[in-house]
PDB file of C-alpha atoms in Angstrom:
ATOM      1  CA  UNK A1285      11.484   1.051  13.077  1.00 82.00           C
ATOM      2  CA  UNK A1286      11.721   4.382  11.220  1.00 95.00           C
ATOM      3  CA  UNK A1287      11.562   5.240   7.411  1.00 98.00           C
ATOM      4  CA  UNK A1288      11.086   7.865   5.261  1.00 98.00           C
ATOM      5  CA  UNK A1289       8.286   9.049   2.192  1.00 98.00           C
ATOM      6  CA  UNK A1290      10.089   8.877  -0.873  1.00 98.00           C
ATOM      7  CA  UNK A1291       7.014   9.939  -3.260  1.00 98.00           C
ATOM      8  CA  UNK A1292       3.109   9.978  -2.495  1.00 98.00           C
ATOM      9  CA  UNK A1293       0.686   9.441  -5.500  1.00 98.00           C
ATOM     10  CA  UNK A1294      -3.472   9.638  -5.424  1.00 98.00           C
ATOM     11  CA  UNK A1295      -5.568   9.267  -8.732  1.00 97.00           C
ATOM     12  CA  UNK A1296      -8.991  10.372  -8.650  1.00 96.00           C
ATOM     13  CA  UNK A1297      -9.481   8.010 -11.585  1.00 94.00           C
ATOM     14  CA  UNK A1298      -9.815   4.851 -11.630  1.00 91.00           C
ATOM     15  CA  UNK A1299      -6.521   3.543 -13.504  1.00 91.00           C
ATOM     16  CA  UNK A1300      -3.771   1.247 -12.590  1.00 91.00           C
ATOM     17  CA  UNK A1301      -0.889   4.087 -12.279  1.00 96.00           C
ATOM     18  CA  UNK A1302      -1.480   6.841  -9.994  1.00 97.00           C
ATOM     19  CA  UNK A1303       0.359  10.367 -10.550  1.00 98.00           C
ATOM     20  CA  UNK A1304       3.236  11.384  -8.303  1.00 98.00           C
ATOM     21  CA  UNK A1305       2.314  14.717  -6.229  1.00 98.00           C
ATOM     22  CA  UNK A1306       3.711  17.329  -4.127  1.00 98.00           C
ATOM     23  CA  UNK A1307       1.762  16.591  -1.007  1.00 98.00           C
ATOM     24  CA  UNK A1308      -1.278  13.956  -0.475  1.00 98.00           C
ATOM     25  CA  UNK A1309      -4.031  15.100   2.292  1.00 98.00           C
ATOM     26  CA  UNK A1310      -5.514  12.184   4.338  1.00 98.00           C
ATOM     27  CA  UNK A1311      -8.799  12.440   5.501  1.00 98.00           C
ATOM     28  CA  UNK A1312      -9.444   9.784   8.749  1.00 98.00           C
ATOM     29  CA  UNK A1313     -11.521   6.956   8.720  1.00 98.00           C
ATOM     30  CA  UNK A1314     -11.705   7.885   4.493  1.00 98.00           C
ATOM     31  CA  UNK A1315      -8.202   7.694   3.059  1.00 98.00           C
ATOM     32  CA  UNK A1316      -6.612   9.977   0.319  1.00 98.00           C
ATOM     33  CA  UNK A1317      -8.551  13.313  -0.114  1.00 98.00           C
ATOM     34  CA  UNK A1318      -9.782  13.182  -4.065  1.00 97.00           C
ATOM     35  CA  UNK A1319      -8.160   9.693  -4.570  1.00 97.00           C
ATOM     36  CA  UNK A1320     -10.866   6.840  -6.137  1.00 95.00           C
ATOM     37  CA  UNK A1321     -10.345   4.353  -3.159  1.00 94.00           C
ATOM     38  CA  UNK A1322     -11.214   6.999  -0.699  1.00 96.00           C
ATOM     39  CA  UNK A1323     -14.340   6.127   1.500  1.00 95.00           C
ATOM     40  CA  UNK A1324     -15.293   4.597   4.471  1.00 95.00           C
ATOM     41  CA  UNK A1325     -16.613   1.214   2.755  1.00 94.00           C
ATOM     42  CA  UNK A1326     -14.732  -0.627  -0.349  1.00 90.00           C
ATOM     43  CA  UNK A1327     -13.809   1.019  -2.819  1.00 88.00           C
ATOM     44  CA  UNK A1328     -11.635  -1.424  -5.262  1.00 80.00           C
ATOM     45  CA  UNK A1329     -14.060  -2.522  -8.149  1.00 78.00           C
ATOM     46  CA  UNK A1330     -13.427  -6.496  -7.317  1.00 80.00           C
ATOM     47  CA  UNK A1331     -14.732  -5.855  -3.740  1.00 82.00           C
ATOM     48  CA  UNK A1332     -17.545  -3.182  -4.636  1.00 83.00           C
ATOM     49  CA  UNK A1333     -18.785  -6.153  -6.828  1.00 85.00           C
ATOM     50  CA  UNK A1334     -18.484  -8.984  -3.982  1.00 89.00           C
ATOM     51  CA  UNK A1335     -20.009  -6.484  -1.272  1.00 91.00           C
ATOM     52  CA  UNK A1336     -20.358  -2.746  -1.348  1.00 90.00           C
ATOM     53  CA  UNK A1337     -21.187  -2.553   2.277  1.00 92.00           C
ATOM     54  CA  UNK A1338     -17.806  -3.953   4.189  1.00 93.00           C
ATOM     55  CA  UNK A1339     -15.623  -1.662   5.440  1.00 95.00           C
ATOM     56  CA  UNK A1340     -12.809  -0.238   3.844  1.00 95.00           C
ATOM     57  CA  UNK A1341      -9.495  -1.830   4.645  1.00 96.00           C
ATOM     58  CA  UNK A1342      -7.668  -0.537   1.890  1.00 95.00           C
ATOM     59  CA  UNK A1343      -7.748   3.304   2.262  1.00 97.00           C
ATOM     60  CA  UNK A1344      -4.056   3.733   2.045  1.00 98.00           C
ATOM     61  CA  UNK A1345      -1.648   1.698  -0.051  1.00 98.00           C
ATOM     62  CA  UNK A1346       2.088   1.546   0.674  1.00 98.00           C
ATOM     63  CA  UNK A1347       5.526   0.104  -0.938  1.00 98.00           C
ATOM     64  CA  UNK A1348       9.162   0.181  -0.129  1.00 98.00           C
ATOM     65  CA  UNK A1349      10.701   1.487  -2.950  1.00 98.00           C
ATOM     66  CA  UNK A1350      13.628  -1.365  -2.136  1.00 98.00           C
ATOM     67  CA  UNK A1351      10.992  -3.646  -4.224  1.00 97.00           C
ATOM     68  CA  UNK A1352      11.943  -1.313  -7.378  1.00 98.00           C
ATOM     69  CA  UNK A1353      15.435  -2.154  -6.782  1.00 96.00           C
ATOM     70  CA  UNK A1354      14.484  -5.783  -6.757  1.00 96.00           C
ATOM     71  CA  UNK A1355      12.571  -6.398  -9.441  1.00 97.00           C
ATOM     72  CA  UNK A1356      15.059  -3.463 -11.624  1.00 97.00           C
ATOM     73  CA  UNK A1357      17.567  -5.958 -11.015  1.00 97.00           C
ATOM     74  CA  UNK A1358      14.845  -8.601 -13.229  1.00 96.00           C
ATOM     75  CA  UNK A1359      14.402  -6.109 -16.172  1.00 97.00           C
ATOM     76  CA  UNK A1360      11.768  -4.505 -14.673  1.00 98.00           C
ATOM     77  CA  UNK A1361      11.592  -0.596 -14.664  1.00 97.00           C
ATOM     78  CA  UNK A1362       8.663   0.467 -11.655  1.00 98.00           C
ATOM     79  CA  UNK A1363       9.032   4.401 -10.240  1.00 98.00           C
ATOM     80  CA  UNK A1364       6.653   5.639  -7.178  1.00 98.00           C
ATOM     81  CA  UNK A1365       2.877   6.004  -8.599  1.00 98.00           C
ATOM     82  CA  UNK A1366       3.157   2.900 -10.782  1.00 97.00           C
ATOM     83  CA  UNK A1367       1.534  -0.178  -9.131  1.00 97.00           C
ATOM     84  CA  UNK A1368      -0.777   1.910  -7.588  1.00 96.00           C
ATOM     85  CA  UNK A1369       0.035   3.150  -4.328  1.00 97.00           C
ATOM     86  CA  UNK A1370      -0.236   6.233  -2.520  1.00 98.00           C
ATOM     87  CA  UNK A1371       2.678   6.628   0.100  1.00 98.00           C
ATOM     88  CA  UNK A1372       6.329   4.852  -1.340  1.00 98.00           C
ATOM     89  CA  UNK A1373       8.627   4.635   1.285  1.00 98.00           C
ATOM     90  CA  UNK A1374      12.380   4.136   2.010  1.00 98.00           C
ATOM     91  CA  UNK A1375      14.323   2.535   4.874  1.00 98.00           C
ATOM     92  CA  UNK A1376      11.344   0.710   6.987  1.00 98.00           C
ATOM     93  CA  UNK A1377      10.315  -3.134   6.301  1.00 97.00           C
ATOM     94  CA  UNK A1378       6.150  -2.599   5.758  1.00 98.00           C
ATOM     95  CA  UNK A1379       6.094  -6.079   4.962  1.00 97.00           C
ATOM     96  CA  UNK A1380       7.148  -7.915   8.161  1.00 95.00           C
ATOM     97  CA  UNK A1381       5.132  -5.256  10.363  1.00 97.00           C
ATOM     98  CA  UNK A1382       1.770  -6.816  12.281  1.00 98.00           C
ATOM     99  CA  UNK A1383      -1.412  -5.696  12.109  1.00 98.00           C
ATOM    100  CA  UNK A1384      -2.741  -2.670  13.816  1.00 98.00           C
ATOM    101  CA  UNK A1385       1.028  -0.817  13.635  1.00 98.00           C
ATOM    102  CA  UNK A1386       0.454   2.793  13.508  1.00 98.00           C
ATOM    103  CA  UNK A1387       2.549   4.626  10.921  1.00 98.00           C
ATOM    104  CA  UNK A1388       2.868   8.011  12.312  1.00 98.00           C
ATOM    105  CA  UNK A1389       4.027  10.128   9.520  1.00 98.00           C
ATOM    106  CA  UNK A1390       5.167  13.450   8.948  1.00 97.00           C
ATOM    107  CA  UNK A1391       3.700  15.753  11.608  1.00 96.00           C
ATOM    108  CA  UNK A1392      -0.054  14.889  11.928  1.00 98.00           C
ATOM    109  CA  UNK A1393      -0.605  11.706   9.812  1.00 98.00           C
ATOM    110  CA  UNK A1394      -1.079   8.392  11.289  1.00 98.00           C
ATOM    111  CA  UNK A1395      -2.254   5.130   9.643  1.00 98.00           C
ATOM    112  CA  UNK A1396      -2.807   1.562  10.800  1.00 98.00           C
ATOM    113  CA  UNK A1397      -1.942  -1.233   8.900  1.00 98.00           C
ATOM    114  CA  UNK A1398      -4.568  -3.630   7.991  1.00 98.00           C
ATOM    115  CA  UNK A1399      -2.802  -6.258   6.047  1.00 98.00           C
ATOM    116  CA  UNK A1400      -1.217  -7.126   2.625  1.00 97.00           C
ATOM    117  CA  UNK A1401      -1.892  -5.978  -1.047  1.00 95.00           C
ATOM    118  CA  UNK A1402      -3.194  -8.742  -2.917  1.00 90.00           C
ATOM    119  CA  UNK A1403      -1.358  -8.441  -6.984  1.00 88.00           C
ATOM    120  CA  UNK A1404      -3.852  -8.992  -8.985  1.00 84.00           C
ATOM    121  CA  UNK A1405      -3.400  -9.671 -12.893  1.00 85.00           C
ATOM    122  CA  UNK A1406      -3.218  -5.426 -13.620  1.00 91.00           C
ATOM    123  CA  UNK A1407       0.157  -5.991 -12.704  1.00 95.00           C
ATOM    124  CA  UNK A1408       1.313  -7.966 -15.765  1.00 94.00           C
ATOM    125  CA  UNK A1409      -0.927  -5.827 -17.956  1.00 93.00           C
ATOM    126  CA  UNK A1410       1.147  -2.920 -17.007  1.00 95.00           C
ATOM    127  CA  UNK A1411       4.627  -5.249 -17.435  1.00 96.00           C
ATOM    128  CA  UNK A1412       4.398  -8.286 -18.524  1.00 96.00           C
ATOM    129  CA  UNK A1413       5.869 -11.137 -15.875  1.00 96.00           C
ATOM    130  CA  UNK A1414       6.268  -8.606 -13.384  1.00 97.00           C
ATOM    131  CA  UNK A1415       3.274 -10.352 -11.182  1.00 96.00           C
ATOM    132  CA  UNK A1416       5.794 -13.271 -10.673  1.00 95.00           C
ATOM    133  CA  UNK A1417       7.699 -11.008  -8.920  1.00 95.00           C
ATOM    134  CA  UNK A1418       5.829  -9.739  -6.480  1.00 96.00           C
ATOM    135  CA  UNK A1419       4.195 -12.969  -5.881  1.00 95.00           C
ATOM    136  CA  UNK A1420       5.948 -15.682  -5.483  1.00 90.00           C
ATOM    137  CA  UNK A1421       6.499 -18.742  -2.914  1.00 91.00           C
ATOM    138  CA  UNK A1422       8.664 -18.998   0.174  1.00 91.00           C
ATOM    139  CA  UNK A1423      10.788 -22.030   0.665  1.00 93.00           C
ATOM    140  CA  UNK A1424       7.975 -24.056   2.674  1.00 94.00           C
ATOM    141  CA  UNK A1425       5.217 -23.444  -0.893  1.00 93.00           C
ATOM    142  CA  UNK A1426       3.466 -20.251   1.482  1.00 92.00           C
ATOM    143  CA  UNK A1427       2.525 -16.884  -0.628  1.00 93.00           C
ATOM    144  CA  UNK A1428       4.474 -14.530  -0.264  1.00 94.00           C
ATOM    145  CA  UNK A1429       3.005 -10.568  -1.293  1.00 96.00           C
ATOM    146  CA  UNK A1430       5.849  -8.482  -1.879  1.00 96.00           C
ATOM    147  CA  UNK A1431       3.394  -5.589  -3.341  1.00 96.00           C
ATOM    148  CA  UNK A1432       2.996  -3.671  -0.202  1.00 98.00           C
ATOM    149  CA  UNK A1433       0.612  -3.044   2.655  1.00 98.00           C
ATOM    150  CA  UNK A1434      -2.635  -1.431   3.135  1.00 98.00           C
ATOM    151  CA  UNK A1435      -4.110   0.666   5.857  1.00 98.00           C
ATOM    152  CA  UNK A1436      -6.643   2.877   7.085  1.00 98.00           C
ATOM    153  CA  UNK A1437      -6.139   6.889   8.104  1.00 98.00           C
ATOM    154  CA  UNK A1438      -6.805   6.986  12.036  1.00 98.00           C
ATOM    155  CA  UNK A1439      -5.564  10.771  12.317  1.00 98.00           C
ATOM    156  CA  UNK A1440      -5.271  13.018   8.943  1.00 98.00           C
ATOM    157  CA  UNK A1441      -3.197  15.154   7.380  1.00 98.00           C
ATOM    158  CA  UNK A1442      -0.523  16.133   5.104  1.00 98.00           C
ATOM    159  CA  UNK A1443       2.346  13.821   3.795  1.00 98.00           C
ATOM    160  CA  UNK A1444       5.200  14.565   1.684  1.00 98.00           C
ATOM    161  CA  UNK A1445       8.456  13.290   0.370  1.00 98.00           C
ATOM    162  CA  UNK A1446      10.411  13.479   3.124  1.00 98.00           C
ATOM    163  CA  UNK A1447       8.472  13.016   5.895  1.00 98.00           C
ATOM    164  CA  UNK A1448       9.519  10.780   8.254  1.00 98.00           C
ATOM    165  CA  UNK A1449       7.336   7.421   9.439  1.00 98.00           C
ATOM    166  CA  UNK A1450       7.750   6.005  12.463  1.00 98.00           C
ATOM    167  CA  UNK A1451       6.301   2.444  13.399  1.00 98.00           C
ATOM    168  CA  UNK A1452       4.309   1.897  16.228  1.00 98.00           C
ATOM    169  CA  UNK A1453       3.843  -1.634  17.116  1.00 97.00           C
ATOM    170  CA  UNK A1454       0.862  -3.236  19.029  1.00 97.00           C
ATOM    171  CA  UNK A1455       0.861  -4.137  22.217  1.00 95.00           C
ATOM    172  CA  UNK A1456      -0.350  -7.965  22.803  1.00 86.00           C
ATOM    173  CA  UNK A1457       0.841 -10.755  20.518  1.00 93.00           C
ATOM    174  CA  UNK A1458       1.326  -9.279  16.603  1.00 96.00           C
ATOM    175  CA  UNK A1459      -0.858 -10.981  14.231  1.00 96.00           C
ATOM    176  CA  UNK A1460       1.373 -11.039  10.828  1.00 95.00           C
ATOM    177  CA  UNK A1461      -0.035  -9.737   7.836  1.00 97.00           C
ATOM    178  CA  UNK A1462      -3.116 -11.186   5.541  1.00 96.00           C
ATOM    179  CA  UNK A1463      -3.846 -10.449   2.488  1.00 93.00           C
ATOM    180  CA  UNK A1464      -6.800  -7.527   2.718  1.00 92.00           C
TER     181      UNK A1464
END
């Protein structure tokens, strides 16, 4: 299971797009260097507010940029940067990975996966009835996230368009992803 970095993005504000960028430096056990989610416990305003003290599961946010292509063909128009995330990739399903995969990217970086973006209303704020498309139900009435994954930085270091990621999986029996 290989892909590659299409764009990365980090916002040291606290807004809903992030900026594309040449290069994105992660920091381990914090997340993106200068980026508002960064840290070692939560970060995300909804969490901060329900617990500042847990951990931070949600250093690192990654989509396939195959979900552009998928909700383009609804109307929709959604480049790297705009939902939110940091690393968009290209050629590697994040979505049906397990928990604890490491993402070894580029020449240093490596990231484990901690679970599932939960959407959250910001989404149809930024296009309205685009939420329904990244969250939707599966054919037995389960939620299904479409918005990407989330992970922590294990090793740092640079990432850019381009670099290749290479999955990892766990040894032992693969828990599928939760929302985190």
């Amino acid at each position: 299971m290989n892909g590659i970095v299409t764009a990365v993005s980090s916002n040291g504000e606290y807004t809903f797009t992030k900026p594309n960028r040449d290069s994105i430096t992660l920091l381990a056990g914090l997340g993106v260097e200068g980026d508002v989610h960064a840290g070692v416990t939560v970060k995300h305003r909804s969490r901060v507010a329900q617990d500042p003290t847990r951990p931070n599961l949600r250093q690192v946010h990654l989509i396939h940029e195959e979900l552009f292509t998928e909700v383009g063909s609804a109307g929709f128009k959604v480049v790297p940067g705009d939902l939110g995330e940091n690393i968009t990739t290209s050629g590697i399903e994040l979505l049906g990975l397990p928990v604890g995969t490491l993402l070894r990217i580029g020449d240093d970086a490596v990231l484990e996966v901690t679970g599932l973006r939960n959407p959250c209303l910001q989404i149809d704020n930024f296009q309205d009835g685009l939420l329904k498309r990244v969250v939707g139900r599966d054919e037995l009435g389960n939620t299904v996230r479409k918005a990407g994954i989330m992970s922590i930085v294990k090793q740092g270091g640079v990432v850019r368009p381009g670099d290749t990621i290479k999955a990892e999986l766990p040894s032992g029996p693969h828990r599928p992803l939760e929302r985190v």
